[in-house]
Short mmCIF file of C-alpha atoms in Angstrom, two decimals:
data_model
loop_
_atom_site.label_atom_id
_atom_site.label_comp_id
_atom_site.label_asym_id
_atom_site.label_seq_id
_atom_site.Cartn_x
_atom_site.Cartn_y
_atom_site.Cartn_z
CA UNK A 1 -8.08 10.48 -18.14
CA UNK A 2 -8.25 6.70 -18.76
CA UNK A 3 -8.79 4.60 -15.55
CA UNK A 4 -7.42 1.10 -14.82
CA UNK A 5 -10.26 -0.80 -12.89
CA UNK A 6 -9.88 -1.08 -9.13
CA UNK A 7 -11.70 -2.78 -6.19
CA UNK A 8 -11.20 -2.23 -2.51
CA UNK A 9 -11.53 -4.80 0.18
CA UNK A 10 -11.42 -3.55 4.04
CA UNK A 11 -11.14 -6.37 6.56
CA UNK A 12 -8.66 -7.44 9.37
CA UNK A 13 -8.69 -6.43 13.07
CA UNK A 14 -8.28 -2.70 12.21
CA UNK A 15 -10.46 -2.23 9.13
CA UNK A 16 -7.13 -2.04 6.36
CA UNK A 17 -8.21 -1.56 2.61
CA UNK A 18 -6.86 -4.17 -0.26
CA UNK A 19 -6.92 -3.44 -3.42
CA UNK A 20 -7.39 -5.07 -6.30
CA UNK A 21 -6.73 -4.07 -9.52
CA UNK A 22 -7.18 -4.83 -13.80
CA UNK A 23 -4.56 -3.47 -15.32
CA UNK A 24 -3.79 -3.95 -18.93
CA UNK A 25 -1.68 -6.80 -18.23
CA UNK A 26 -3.96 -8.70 -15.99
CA UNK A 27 -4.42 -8.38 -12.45
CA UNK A 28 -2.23 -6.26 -9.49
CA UNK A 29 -3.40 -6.03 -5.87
CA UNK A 30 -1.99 -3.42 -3.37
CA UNK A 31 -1.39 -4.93 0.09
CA UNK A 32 -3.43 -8.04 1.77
CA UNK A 33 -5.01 -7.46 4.95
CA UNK A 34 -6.82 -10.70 6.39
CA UNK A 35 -9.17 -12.41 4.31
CA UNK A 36 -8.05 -10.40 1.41
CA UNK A 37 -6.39 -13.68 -0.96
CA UNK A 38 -10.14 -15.46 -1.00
CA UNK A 39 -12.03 -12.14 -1.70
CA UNK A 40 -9.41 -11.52 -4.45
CA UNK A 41 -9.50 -15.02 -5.94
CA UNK A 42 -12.77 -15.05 -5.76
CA UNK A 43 -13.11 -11.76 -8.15
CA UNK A 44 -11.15 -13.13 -10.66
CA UNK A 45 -12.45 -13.96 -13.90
CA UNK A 46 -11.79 -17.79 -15.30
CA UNK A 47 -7.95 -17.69 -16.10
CA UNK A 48 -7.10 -14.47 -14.45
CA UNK A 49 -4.21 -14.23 -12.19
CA UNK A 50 -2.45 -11.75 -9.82
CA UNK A 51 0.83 -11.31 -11.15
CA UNK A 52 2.08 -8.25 -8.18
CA UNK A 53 1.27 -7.75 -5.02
CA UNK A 54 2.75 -3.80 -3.87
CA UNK A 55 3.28 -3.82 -0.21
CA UNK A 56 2.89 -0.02 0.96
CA UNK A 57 4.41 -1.31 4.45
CA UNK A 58 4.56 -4.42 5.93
CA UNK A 59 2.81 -3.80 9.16
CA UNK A 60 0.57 -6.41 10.17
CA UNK A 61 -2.95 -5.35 9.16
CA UNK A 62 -1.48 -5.21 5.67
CA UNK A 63 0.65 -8.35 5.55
CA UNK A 64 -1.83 -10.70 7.23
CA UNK A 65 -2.85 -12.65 3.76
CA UNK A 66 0.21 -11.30 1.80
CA UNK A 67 1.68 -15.66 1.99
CA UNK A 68 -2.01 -16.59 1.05
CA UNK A 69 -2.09 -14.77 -1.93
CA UNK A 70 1.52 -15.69 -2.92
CA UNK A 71 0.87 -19.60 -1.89
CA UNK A 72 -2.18 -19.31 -4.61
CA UNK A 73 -1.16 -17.22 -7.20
CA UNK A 74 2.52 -17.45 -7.39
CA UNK A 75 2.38 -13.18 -7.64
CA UNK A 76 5.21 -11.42 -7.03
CA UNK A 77 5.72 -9.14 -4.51
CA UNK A 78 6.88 -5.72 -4.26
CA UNK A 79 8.24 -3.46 -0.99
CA UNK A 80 10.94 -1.21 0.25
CA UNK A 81 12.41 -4.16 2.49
CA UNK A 82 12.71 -7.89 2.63
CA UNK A 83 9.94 -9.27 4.96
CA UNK A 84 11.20 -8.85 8.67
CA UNK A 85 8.95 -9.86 11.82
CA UNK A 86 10.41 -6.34 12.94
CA UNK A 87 8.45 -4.57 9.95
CA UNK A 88 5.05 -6.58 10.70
CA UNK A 89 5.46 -5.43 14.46
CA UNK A 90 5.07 -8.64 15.80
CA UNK A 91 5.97 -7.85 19.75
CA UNK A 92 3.12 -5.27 19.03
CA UNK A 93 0.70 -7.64 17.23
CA UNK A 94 0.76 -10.26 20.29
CA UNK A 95 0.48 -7.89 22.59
CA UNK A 96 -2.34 -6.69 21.11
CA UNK A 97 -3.78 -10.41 21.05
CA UNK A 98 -3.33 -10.97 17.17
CA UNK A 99 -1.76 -14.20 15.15
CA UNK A 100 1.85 -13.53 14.37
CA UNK A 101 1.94 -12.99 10.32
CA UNK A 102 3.00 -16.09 7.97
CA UNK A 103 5.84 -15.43 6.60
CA UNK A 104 6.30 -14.33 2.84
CA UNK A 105 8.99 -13.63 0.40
CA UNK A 106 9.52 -10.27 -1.19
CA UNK A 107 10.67 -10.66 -4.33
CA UNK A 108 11.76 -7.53 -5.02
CA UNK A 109 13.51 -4.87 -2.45
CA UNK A 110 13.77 -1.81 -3.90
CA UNK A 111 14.95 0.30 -1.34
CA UNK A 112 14.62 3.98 -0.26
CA UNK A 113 15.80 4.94 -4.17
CA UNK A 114 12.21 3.77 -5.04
CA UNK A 115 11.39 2.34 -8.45
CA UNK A 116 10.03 3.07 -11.64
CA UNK A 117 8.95 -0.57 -13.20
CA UNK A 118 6.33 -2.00 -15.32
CA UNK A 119 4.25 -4.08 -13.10
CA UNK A 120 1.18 -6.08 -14.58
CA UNK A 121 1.55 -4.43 -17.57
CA UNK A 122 0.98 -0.81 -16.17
CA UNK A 123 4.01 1.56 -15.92
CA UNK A 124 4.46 2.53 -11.70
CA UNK A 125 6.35 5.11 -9.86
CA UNK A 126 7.31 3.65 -6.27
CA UNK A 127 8.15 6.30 -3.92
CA UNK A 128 9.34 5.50 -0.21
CA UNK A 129 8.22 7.72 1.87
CA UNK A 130 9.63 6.88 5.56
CA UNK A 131 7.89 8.12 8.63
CA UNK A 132 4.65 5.74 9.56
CA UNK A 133 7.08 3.33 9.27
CA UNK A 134 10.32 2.71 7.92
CA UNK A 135 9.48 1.22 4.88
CA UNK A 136 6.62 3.43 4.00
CA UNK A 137 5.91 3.24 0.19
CA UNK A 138 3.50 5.24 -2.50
CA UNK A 139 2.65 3.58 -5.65
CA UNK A 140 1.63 5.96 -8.53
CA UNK A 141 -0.24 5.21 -11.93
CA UNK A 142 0.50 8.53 -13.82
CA UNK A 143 -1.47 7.57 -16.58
CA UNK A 144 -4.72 6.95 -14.74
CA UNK A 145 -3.93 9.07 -11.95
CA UNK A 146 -4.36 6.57 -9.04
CA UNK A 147 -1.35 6.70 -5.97
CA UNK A 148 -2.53 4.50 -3.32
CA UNK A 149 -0.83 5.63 -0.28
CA UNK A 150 -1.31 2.95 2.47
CA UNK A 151 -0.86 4.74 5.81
CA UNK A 152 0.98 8.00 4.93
CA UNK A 153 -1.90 9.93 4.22
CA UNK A 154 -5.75 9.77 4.87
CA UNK A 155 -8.19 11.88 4.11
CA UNK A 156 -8.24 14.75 6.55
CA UNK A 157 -5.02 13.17 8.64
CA UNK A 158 -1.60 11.90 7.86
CA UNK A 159 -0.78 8.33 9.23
CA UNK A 160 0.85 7.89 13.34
CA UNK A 161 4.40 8.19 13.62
CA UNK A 162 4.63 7.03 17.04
CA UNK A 163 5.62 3.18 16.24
CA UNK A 164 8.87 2.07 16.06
CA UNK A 165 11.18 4.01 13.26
CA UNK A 166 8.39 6.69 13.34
CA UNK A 167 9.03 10.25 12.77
CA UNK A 168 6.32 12.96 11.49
CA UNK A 169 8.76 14.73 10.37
CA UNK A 170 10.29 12.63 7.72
CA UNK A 171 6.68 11.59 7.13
CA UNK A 172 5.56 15.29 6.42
CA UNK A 173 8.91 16.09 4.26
CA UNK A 174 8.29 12.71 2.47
CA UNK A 175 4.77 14.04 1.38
CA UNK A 176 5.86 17.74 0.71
CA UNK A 177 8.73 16.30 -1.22
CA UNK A 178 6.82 13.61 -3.53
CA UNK A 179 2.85 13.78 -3.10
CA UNK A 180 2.17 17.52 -3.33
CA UNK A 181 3.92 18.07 -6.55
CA UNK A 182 1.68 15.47 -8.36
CA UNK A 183 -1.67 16.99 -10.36
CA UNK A 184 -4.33 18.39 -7.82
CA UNK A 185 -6.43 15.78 -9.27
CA UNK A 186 -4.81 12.63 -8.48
CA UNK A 187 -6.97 9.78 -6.36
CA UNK A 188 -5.57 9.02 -2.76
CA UNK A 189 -6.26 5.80 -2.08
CA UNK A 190 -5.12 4.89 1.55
CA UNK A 191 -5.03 2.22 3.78
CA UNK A 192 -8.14 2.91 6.27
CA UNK A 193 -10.71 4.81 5.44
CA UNK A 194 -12.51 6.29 1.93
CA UNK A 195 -10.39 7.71 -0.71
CA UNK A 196 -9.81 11.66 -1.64
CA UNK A 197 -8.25 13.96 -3.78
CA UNK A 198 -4.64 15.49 -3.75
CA UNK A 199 -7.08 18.84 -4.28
CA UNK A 200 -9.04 17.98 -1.76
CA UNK A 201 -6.35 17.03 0.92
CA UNK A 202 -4.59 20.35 0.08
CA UNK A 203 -7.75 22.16 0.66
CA UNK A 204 -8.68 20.72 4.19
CA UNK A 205 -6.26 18.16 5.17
CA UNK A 206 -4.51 20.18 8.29
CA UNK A 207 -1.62 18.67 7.91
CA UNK A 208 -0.90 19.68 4.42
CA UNK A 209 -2.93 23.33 3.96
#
């Protein structure tokens, strides 16, 4: 099965993955946790560009460089919602002792219908899944079998569900409904932590066996 080239950046106050990706139409990332736009710009070949940036929430660890990146690369980005200071969890953020998050523009919405769009010239399935947060999204690549997940599923866990708009189990009927019925093989690339299998989740992930 072909493969689309990917990178992974983890920084920010909680460890959250970026990723970067080259895709036959240029250059994608998926989310921007803090310090992610100069790592990304900085792996760019000479003319390359991000064109999208997919959002799989908008809580703060991934939203910290999301108006970076847009401020230098003009990308577009992608989520279930408009921004909202409600999404990033600001009250939680400060409380926590961490900068409130810039501002950015989503340019598309698409809602809990999800989406099915050609993004940097790769074709995407955009499934909200509810649950960790409200506006919980999976983005899959069929063709190269990559769905990065953010914070709906890890390997060997499933993401909390006791922030605001939580509930496991919309989270757990959101997987069961649109992960589990994708090919055993498919990557899941999350938010913290290393990526896994749908195979391998199935196998030992307690939540899902």
């Amino acid at each position: 099965m072909p493969r689309v080239n990917y990178r992974v950046y983890t920084g920010g106050p909680v460890a959250c993955n970026g990723y970067l990706l080259e895709t036959a139409g240029g250059f994608a990332a998926v989310d921007a946790p803090l310090g992610f736009a100069a790592w990304a710009l900085a792996q760019l070949p000479e003319g390359g560009r991000i064109t999208d940036l997919l959002l799989t929430h908008q809580h703060f660890d991934h939203v910290q460089d999301a108006a970076r990146l847009q401020a230098a690369t003009q990308c577009r980005i992608h989520a279930v919602y408009p921004y909202s200071s409600l999404l990033t969890l600001e009250e939680t953020a400060r409380s926590w002792g961490i900068p409130a998050v810039e501002p950015y523009r989503v340019d598309d919405a698409f809602g809990r219908g999800g989406a099915s769009a050609d993004w940097a010239g790769e074709h995407w399935h955009a499934m909200a899944i509810p649950g960790h947060s409200s506006d919980g999204a999976a983005y899959h690549l069929p063709e190269h079998g990559l769905l990065f997940v953010g914070d709906i599923v890890f390997a060997g866990s499933i993401g909390r569900t006791d922030f605001p708009e939580g509930s496991q189990a919309r989270l757990l009927a959101g997987i069961r409904e649109q992960i589990l019925p994708l090919p055993p093989e498919t990557a899941i690339l999350s938010g913290h932590g290393p990526a896994t299998t749908l195979q391998e989740e199935l196998l030992n992930n307690p939540y899902l066996c």
